[in-house]
XYZ file of C-alpha atoms in Angstrom:
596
model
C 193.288 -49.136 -27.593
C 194.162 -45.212 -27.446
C 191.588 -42.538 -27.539
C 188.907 -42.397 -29.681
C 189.292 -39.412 -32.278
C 187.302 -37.503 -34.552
C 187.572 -38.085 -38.317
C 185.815 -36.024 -40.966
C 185.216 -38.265 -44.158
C 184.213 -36.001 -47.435
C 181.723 -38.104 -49.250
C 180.926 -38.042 -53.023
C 178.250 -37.103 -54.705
C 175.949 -40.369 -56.010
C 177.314 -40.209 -59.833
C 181.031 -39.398 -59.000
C 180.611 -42.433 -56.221
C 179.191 -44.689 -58.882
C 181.702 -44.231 -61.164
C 184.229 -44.901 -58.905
C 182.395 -48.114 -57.851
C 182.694 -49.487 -60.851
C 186.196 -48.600 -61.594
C 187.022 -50.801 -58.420
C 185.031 -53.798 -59.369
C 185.636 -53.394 -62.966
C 183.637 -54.120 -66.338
C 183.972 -57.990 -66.533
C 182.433 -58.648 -63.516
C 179.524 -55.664 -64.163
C 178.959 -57.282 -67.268
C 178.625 -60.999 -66.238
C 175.317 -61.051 -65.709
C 172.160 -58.294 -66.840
C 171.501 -58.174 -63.208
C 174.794 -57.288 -61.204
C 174.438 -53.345 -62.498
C 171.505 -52.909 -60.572
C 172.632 -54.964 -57.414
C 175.878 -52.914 -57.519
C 174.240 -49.746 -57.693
C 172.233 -50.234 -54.745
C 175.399 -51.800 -52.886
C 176.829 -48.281 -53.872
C 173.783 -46.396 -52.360
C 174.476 -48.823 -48.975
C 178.548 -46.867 -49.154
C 176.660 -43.304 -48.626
C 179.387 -41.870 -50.570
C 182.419 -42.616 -48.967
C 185.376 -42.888 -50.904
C 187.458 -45.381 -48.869
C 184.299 -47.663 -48.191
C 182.881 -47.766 -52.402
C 187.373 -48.624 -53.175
C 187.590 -51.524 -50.481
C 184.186 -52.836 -51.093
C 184.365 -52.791 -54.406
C 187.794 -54.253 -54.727
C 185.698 -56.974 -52.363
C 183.083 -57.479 -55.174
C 185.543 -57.646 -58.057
C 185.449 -61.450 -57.775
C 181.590 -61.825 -57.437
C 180.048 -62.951 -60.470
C 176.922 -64.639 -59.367
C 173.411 -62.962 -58.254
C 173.287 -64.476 -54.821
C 177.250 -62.973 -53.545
C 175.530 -59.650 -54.815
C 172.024 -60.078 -52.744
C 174.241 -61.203 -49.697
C 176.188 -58.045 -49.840
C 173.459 -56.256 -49.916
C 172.130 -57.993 -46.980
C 175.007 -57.543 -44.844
C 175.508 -54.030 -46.000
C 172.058 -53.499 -45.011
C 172.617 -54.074 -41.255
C 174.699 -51.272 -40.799
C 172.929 -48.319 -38.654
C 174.447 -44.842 -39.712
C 174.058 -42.461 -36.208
C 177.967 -42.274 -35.715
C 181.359 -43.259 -37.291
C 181.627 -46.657 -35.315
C 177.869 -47.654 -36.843
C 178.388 -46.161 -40.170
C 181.644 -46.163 -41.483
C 182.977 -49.173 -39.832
C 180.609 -51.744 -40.492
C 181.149 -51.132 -44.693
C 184.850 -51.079 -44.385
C 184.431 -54.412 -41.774
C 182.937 -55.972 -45.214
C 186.507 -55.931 -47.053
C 187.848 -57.818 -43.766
C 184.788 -60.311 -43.694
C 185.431 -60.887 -47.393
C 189.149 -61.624 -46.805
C 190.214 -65.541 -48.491
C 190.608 -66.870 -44.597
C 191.129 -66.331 -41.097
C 195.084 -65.639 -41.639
C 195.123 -63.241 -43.590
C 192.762 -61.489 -41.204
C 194.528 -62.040 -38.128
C 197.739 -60.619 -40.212
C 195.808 -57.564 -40.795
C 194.918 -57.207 -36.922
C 198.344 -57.248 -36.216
C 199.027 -54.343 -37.846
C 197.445 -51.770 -35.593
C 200.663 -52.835 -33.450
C 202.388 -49.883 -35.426
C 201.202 -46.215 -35.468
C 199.515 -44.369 -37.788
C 201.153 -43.808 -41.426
C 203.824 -45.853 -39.825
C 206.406 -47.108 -42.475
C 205.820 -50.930 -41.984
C 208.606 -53.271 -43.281
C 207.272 -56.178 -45.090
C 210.410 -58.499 -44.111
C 210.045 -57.719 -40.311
C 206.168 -58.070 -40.416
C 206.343 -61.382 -41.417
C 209.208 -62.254 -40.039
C 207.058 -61.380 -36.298
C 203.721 -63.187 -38.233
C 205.740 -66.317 -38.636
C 207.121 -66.127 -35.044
C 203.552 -65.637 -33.854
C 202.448 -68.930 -35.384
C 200.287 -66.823 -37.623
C 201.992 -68.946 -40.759
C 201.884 -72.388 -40.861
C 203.272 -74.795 -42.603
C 206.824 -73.807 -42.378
C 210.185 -74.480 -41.121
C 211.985 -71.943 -42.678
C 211.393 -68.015 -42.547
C 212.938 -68.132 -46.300
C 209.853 -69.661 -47.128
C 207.377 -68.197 -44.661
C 208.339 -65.252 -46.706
C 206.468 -66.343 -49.998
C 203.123 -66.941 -48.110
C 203.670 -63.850 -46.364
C 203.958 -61.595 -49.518
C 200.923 -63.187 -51.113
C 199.216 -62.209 -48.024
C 200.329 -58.519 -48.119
C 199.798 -58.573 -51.783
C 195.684 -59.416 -51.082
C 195.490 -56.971 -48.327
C 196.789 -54.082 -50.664
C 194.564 -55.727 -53.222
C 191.847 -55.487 -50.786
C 192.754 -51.976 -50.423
C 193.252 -52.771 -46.178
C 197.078 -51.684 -46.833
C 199.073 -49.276 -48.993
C 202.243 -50.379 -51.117
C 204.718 -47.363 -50.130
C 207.789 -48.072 -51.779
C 211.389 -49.082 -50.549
C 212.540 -47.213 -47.406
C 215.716 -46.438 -45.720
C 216.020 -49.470 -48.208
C 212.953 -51.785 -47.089
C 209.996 -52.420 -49.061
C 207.360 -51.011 -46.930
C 203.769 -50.934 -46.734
C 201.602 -48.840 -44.022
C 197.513 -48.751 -43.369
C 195.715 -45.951 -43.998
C 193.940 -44.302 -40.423
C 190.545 -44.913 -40.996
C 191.271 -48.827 -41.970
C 193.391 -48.972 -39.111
C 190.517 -47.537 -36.163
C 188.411 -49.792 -38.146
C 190.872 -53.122 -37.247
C 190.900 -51.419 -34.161
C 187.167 -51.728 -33.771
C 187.160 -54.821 -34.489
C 189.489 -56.391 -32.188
C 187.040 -54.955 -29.542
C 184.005 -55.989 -30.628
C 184.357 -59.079 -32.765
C 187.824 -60.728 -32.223
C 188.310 -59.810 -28.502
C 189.254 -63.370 -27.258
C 191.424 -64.438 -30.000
C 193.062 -60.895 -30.311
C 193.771 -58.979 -27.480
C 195.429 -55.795 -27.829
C 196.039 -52.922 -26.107
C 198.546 -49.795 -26.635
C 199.378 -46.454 -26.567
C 201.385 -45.684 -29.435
C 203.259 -42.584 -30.105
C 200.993 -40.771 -27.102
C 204.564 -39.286 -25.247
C 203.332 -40.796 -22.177
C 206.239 -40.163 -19.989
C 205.357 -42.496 -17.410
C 204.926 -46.426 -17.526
C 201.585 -47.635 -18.159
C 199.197 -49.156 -15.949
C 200.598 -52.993 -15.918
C 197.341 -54.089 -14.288
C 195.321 -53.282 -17.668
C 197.336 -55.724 -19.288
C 196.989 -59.291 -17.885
C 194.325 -60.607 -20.424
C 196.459 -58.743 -23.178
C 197.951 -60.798 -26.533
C 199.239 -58.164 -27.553
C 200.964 -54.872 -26.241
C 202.471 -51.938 -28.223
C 203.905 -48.817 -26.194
C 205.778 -47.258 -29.290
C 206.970 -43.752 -29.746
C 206.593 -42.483 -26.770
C 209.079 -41.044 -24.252
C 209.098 -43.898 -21.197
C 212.473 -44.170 -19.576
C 212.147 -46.715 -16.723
C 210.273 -50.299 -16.587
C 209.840 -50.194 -13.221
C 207.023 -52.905 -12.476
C 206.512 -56.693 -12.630
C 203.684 -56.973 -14.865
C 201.882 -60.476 -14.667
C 200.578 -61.290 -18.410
C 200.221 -64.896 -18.835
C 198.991 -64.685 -21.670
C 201.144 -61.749 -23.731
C 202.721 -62.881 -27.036
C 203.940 -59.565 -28.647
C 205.397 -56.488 -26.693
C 206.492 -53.912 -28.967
C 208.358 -51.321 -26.715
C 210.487 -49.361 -29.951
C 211.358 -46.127 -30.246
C 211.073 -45.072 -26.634
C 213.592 -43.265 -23.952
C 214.608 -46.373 -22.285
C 217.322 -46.197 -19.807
C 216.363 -49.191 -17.392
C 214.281 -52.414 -17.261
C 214.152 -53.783 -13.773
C 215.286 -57.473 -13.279
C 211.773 -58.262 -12.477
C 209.644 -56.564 -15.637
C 210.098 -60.238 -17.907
C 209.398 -62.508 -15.028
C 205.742 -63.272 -15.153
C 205.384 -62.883 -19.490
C 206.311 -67.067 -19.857
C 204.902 -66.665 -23.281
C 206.705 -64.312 -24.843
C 207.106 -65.024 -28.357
C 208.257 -61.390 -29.815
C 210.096 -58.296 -28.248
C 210.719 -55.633 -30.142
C 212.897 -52.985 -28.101
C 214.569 -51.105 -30.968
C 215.248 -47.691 -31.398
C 215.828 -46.925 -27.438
C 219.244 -45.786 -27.665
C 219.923 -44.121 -24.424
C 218.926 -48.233 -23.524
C 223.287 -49.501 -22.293
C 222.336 -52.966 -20.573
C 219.324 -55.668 -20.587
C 218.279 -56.849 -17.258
C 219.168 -60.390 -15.697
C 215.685 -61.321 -15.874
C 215.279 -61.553 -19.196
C 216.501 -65.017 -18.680
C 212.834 -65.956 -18.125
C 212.140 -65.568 -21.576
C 212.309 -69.126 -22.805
C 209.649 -69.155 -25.526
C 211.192 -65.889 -27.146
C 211.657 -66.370 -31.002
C 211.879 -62.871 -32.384
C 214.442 -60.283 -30.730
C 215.073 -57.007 -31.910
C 217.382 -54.687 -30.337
C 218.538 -52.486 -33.001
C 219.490 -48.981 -32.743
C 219.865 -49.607 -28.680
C 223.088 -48.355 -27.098
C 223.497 -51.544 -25.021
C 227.018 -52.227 -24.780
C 226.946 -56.315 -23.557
C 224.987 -59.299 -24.437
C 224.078 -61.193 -21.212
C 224.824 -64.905 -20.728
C 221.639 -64.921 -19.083
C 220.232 -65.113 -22.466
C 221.820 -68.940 -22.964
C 218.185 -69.358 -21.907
C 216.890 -68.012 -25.071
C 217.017 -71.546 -26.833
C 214.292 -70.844 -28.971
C 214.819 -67.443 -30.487
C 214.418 -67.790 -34.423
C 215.731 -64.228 -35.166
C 218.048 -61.935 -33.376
C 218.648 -58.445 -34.871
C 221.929 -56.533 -33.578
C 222.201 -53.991 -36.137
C 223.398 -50.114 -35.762
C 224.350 -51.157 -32.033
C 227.295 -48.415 -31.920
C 228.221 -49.053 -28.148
C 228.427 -52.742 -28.734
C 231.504 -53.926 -27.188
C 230.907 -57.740 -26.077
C 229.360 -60.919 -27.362
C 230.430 -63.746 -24.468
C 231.610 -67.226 -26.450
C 229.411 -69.494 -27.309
C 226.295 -67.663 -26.899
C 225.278 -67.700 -30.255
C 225.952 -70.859 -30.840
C 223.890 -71.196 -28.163
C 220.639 -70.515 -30.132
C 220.500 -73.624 -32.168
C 217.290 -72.992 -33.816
C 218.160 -69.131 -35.176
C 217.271 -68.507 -38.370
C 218.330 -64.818 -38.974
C 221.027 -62.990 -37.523
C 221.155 -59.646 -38.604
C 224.568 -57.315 -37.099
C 224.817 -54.520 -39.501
C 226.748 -51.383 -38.975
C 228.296 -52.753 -35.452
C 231.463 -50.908 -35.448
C 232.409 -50.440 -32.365
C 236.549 -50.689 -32.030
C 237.149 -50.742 -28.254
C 235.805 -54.833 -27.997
C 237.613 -56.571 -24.456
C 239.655 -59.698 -26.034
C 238.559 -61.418 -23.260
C 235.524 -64.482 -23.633
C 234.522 -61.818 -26.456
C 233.718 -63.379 -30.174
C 233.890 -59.255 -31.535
C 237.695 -59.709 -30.874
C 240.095 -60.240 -33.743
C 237.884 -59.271 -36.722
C 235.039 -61.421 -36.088
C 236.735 -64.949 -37.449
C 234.926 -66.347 -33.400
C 231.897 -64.944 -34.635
C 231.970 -66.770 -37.878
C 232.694 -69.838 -36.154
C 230.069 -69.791 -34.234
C 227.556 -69.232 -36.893
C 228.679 -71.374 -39.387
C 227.352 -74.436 -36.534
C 223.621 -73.035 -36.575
C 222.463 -75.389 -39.563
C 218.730 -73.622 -39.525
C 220.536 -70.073 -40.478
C 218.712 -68.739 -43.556
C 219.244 -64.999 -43.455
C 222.178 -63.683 -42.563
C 223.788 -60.037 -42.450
C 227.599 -59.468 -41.372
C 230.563 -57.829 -40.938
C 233.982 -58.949 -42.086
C 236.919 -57.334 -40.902
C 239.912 -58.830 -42.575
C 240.836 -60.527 -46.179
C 241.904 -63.436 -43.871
C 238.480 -63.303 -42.323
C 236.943 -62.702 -45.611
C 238.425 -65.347 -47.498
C 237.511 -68.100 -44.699
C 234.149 -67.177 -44.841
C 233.721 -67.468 -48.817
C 234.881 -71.243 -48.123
C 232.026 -71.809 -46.016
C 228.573 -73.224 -47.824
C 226.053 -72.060 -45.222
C 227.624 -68.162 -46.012
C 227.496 -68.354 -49.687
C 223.611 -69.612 -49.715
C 222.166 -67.282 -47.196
C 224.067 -64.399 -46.939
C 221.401 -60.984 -47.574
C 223.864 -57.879 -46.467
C 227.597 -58.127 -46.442
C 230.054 -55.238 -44.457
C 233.597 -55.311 -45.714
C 235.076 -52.408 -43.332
C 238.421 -51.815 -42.131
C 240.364 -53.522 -44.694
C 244.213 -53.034 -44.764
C 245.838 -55.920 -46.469
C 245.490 -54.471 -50.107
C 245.266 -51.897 -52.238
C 243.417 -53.825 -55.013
C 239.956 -55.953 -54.301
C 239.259 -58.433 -56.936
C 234.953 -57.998 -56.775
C 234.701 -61.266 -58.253
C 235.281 -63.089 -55.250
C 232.015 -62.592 -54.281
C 230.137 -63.553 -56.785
C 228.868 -67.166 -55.351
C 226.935 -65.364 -52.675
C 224.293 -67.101 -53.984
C 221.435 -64.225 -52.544
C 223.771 -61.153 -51.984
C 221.278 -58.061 -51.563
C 223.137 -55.380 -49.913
C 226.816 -54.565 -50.618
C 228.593 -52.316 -48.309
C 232.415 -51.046 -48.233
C 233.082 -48.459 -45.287
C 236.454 -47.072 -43.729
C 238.949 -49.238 -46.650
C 241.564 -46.318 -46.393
C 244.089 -48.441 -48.961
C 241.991 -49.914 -51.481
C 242.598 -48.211 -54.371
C 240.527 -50.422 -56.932
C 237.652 -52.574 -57.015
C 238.646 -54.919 -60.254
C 236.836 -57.373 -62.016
C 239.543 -59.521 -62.685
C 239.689 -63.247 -64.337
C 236.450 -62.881 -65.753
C 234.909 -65.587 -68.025
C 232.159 -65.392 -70.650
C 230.128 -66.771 -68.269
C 230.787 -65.212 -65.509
C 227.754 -64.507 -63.113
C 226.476 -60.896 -62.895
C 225.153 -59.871 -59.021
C 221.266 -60.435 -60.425
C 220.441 -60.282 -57.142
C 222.379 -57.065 -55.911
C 220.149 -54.200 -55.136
C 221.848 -52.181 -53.050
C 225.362 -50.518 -52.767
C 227.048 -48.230 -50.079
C 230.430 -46.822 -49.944
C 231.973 -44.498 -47.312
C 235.129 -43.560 -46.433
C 237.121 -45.283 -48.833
C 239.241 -42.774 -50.135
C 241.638 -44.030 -52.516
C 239.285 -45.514 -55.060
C 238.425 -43.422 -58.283
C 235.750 -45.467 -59.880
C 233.199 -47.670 -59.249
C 232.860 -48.908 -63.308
C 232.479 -53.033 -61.599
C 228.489 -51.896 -60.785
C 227.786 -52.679 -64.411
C 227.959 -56.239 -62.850
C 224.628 -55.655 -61.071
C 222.230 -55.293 -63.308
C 219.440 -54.834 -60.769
C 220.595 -52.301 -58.918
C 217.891 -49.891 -57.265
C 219.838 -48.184 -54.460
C 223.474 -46.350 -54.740
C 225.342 -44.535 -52.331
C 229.144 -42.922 -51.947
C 230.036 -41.161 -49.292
C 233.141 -39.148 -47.815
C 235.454 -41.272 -51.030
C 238.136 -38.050 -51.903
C 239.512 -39.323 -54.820
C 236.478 -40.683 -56.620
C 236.621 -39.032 -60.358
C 233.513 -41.274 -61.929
C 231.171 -43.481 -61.038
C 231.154 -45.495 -64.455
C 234.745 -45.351 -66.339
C 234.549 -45.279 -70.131
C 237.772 -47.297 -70.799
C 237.267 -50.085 -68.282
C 233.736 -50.812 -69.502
C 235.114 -50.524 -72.940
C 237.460 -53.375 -71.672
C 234.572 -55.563 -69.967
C 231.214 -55.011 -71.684
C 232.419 -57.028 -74.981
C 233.297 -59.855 -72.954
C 230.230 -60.507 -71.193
C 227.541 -59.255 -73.743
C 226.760 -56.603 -71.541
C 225.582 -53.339 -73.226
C 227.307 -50.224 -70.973
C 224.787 -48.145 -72.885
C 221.961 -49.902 -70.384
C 223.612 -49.420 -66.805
C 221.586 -48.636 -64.262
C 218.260 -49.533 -65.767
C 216.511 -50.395 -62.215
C 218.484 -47.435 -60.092
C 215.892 -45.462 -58.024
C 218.141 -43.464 -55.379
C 221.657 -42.236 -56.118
C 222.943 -40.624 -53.042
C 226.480 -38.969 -53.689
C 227.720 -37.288 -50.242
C 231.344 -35.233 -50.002
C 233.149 -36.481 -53.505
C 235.492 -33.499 -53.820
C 237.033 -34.950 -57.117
C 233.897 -36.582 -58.728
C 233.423 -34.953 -62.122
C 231.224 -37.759 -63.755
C 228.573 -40.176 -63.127
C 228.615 -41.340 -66.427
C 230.055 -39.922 -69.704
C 226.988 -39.772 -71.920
C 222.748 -39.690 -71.117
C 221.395 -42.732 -69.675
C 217.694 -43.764 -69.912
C 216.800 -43.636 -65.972
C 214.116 -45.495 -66.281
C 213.031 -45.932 -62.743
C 215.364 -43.024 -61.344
C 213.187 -41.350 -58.453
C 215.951 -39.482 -56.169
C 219.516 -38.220 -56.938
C 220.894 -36.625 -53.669
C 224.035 -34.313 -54.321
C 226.366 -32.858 -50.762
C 229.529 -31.331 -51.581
C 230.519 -32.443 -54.814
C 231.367 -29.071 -56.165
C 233.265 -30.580 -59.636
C 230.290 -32.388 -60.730
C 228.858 -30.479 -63.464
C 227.676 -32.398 -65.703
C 224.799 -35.326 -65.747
C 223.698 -38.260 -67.741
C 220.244 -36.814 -68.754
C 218.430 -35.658 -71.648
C 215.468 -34.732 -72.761
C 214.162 -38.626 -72.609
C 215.741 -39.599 -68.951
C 213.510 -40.492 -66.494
C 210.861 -39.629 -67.955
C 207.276 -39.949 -65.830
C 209.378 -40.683 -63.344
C 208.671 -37.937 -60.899
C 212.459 -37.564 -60.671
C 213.662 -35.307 -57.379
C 216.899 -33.853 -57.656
C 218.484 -32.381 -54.204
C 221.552 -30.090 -53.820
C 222.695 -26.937 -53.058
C 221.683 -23.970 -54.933
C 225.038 -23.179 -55.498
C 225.888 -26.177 -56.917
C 222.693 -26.328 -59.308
C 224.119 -23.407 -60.891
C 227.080 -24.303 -62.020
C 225.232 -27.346 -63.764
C 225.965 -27.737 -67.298
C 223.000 -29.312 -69.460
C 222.814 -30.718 -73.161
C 220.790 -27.704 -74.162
C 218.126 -24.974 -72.794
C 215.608 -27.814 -73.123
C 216.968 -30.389 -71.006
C 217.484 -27.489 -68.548
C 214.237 -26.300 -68.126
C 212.440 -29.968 -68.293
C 214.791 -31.105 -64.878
C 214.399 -27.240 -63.896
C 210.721 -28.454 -61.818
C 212.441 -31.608 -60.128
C 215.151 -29.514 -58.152
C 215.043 -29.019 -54.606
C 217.454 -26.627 -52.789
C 218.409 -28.382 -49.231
C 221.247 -26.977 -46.802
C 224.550 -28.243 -47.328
C-alpha cells in the first residue's frame, strides 16, 4: 500500500533507554517480583534503543506481573532479525499489536492506515465507520457503539499505537504516529492479508484514476488527498467494504463506477467540492450504511438512492450548492441512525417535490418517522418551525448540533426554550438580523443549566449586545462571534448580577472549561468580561477586527500552564491595556501577530 520510504530512527543510548523502559512499565510491576528487573532489562537490550519500540512495549509489559509473560516476551522478541527496518523495527512494535486485549481492537487499529499520515482522525466518525463495518458487535445503536468504541481508542493510545490530539475544527481527534502506521501497514501484508485487504494511495496527487484491476481482492480502498477528477471505469470488487475517495478533485463518477461493489458498506466522498451531481448508478449500492458527502458541491439528492434502505448514517453538512432533497427520500431510510446537515444554507431551493422548501418544517416531518434516529444535527429556519420541533420527543433526546439561522419573527429569543434538548452539544445562531436579545427568561431555582453544551457560534447577528445567558453552560470549551456589530460584552455585569443569585451560580467561575475563544469583526465589543477570570483550560483566544477591545480578563494567575496562544494584529496588541507591567510581560511570550 504506497511506496516504501526511508525512515531514520535515532536510538538511545543503553542507560537513557533503560530508564525510559521503566518509566513505561512503571515501579509496581518492576517490583512484583526479584526477578522481572533482570527479564526487563534484557527485553530492553531486545528494543536496540529505539524510543518508540522501549514506550509501546513497555506500555505492553505494564500489566505483566508473572515470570513466564516476561520469558515469553523475551522469546518472541528474540525472533526478530535486525538487517533492515521491516526485520528490525517492525517486529518489536508488532509486539504492542500482538499484546492488544482481542482481535477487535486490532482490526480497529488496521483500519486506521485508511487515513494519511499525521492525519487528524475524528474519534466520532471512526467509529461511527467501525460500527458500520461490523467491527463492533453487540449493538443496535451507534449511541452505544460509541462507549465500546472509546474504550477501544482509549487502549490503543494506552498502548501507545495512537496519539490523543485534542479537539479539532471542534472534534476530538486522535492520529497514528508514521512509523506505527508502516508498521500496521506491514502487517496487513504479511500477517492479516486475507482478513484485511487494503490497498491505497493516499495523498500521492495522482492525477489519474488508479489501476481498478489491482483492486478486486481489495476490503479496503483509500484514494485520499489526491487530485483525481474523473471515475471513469467499472471496477469489479466483490469483495470491497470501505472506499474512502475524500478530499479529491472530483468532477464526475460514471453511472457504471458502483455497479459491480454489491458490498459496499462505507463511502466516504467528502471534501470533493468541485463534485455537483452523484451518478444514477449509485442505486446499486444496497448494503451501504455509512455515507458521507460533506463539503461536496452537489446540488441534488437522487431518488435513485430510495435504494439505499440500509444506510445507518448520512452526513450532508457544509453542502453550499445544495438546492433539492426529493419527498420522502429520507423517510425512505428507515434504519438511519444519524443525520448530520450542518451549515446547508443554500436559499435558491425549487418548491417543487423539495423538503428544503419552506424552512425545513417537510424535513422535520420526515425525520421525526425514522424511530432508530439517535444523532441528529439540523437547521431550523423559523420560530414556527422551531417551536414544532421542541414538541417533538425524538428531537429533544437526540439532538447533538442545532442551526437557528434566518430568524425574523422577533427581536427577543427566550434561550430557555431549549433547555430539554436533552444532549445539546453544539449551539449555533447565524444571519438573525432582528434579534436583539438572547434572555433567560422565567427561570426557576431549578432550572437546568446546558451541562452538556460545549460549543457556541454566532455570526451575523447584529443587533445583539451581549451574550451574558452562556453562564448557563457551564461546560463550555469552544466560543465563537463573528461579524455581530453591536456586540459591547460578552458577559454583562448587571444581568448576571440579576441571574447568578437565583440559580446558585457563582459569575466569578464562568468559563471554567473554555479552550478557544474566537472573536472575528466586533466593531463595538469593549469587554469580554469586567474583571480577571481563572482560564483554567484557556488554550487559544483569536482576535480580527475588534479595534475597541482593550482590555482582558487576565492576571497574573489566568491560565496559567496553560500554554495560552493569543492571536491578533500587532496593532491591536498595542493598544492593550493590562493590570500592571507584570501581567504584561507574563502574556507578552503567548502573542502571535497574524494578518488581519
Amino acid at each position: 500500500m504506497g511506496a516504501q520510504k526511508k525512515i531514520k530512527v535515532e536510538c538511545l543510548e543503553p542507560g537513557k533507554a533503560w530508564e525510559l523502559f521503566q518509566d513505561k512499565v512503571g515501579d509496581e510491576t518492576l517490583n512484583s517480583h526479584p526477578d522481572i528487573p533482570n527479564l526487563a532489562k534484557q527485553v530492553t537490550e531486545r528494543c536496540g534503543g529505539l524510543p518508540l519500540a522501549l514506550i509501546t512495549i513497555g506500555h505492553a509489559m505494564a500489566c505483566k506481573t508473572t515470570l513466564g509473560e516476561w520469558k515469553y516476551a523475551i522469546e518472541m522478541l528474540k525472533r526478530c532479525a535486525l538487517p533492515k527496518m521491516e526485520n528490525e523495527v517492525f517486529p518489536l512494535l508488532k509486539f504492542s499489536y500482538d499484546n492488544l486485549p482481542n482481535a477487535t481492537i486490532k482490526c480497529c487499529l488496521l483500519y486506521c492506515c485508511l487515513y494519511p499520515e499525521d492525519y487528524c482522525i475524528p474519534k466520532k466518525r471512526l467509529v461511527e465507520y467501525w460500527l458500520c463495518e461490523g467491527l463492533l458487535n453487540g449493538f443496535d445503536r451507534i449511541s452505544e457503539a460509541q462507549m465500546q468504541g472509546d474504550h477501544i481508542i482509549y487502549s490503543l493510545i494506552s498502548a501507545c499505537l495512537l496519539e490523543n490530539v485534542g479537539e479539532i475544527d471542534g472534534e476530538d481527534c486522535v492520529k497514528m504516529h508514521d512509523v506505527i502506521r508502516d508498521m500496521a501497514l506491514w502487517i496487513t501484508r504479511e500477517f492479516e492479508a486475507t482478513e484485511n485487504n487494503f490497498f491505497g494511495k493516499i495523498g500521492a496527487q495522482v492525477f489519474e484514476e488508479p489501476n481498478v484491476t489491482a483492486w478486486e481482492n481489495v476490503k479496503r480502498m483509500s484514494v485520499m488527498e489526491n487530485k483525481i477528477e474523473v471515475l471513469k471505469e467499472t471496477p469489479k470488487c466483490p469483495n470491497l467494504r470501505t472506499l474512502f475517495l475524500s478530499q479529491n478533485e472530483l468532477q464526475v463518477i460514471s453511472d457504471g463506477f458502483f455497479q459491480f461493489i454489491p458490498l459496499l458498506t462505507v463511502l466516504d466522498l467528502s471534501g470533493n467540492l468541485r463534485l455537483r451531481a452523484l451518478p444514477v448508478g449509485i442505486s446499486q449500492l444496497v448494503c451501504l450504511e455509512c455515507f458521507d458527502l460533506s463539503y461536496t458541491g452537489i446540488e441534488e439528492l437522487p431518488t435513485e438512492l430510495k435504494s439505499l434502505t440500509k444506510l445507518k448514517m448520512l452526513d450532508l453538512s457544509y453542502m453550499h450548492n445544495l438546492k433539492k432533497i426529493p419527498q420522502h427520500l429520507i423517510s425512505n431510510f428507515s434504519k438511519l441512525q444519524i443525520f448530520r446537515m450542518w451549515s446547508v444554507q443554500n436559499r435558491d431551493y425549487p418548491n417543487e417535490d423539495n423538503v428544503l422548501y419552506g424552512g425545513n418544517e417537510k424535513l422535520m416531518e420526515e425525520l421525526k418517522g425514522l424511530q432508530h434516529l439517535n444523532i441528529l444535527s439540523i437547521p431550523i429556519k423559523s420560530m414556527f418551525c422551531l417551536e414544532r420541533f421542541l414538541n417533538i420527543n425524538l428531537f429533544l433526546c437526540w439532538t447533538q448540533a442545532l442551526q437557528l439561522c434566518d430568524f425574523r419573527e422577533s427581536k427577543i429569543f427566550n434561550i430557555l426554550c431549549l433547555k430539554n434538548l436533552e444532549c445539546l452539544q453544539t449551539l449555533c445562531f447565524s444571519n438573525c438580523e432582528d434579534m436583539e436579545e438572547m434572555k433567560m427568561e422565567k427561570l426557576l431555582i431549578n432550572a437546568s443549566c446546558y451541562h452538556t453544551l460545549s460549543t457556541v457560534e454566532i455570526y451575523e447577528c447584529v443587533k445583539l449586545k451581549d451574550m451574558s445567558w452562556l453562564i448557563l453552560a457551564p461546560n463550555l470549551r469552544n466560543l465563537k462571534i463573528y461579524l455581530c456589530d453591536k456586540m459591547e460584552e460578552i458577559l454583562n455585569e448587571g444581568k448576571l448580577g440579576e441571574v447568578a443569585g437565583v440559580i446558585g451560580i457563582p459569575y466569578a467561575k464562568s468559563f471554567l472549561k473554555l479552550e478557544t475563544l474566537y472573536l472575528f469583526w466586533l466593531p463595538k465589543l469593549k469587554n469580554i468580561y469586567w474583571d480577571a477570570l481563572p482560564f483554567p483550560c484557556l488554550k487559544l483566544i483569536r482576535i480580527n477586527a475588534c479595534r475597541e477591545l482593550k482590555k482582558f480578563p487576565l492576571n497574573s494567575d489566568s491560565a496559567k500552564g496553560n500554554q495560552l496562544s493569543i492571536e491578533g494584529s500587532k496593532d491591536w496588541w498595542a493598544t492593550v491595556e493590562w493590570e500592571n507591567e507584570a501581567t504584561r510581560d507574563a502574556f507578552l511570550p503567548s502573542f502571535k501577530s497574524v494578518p488581519t
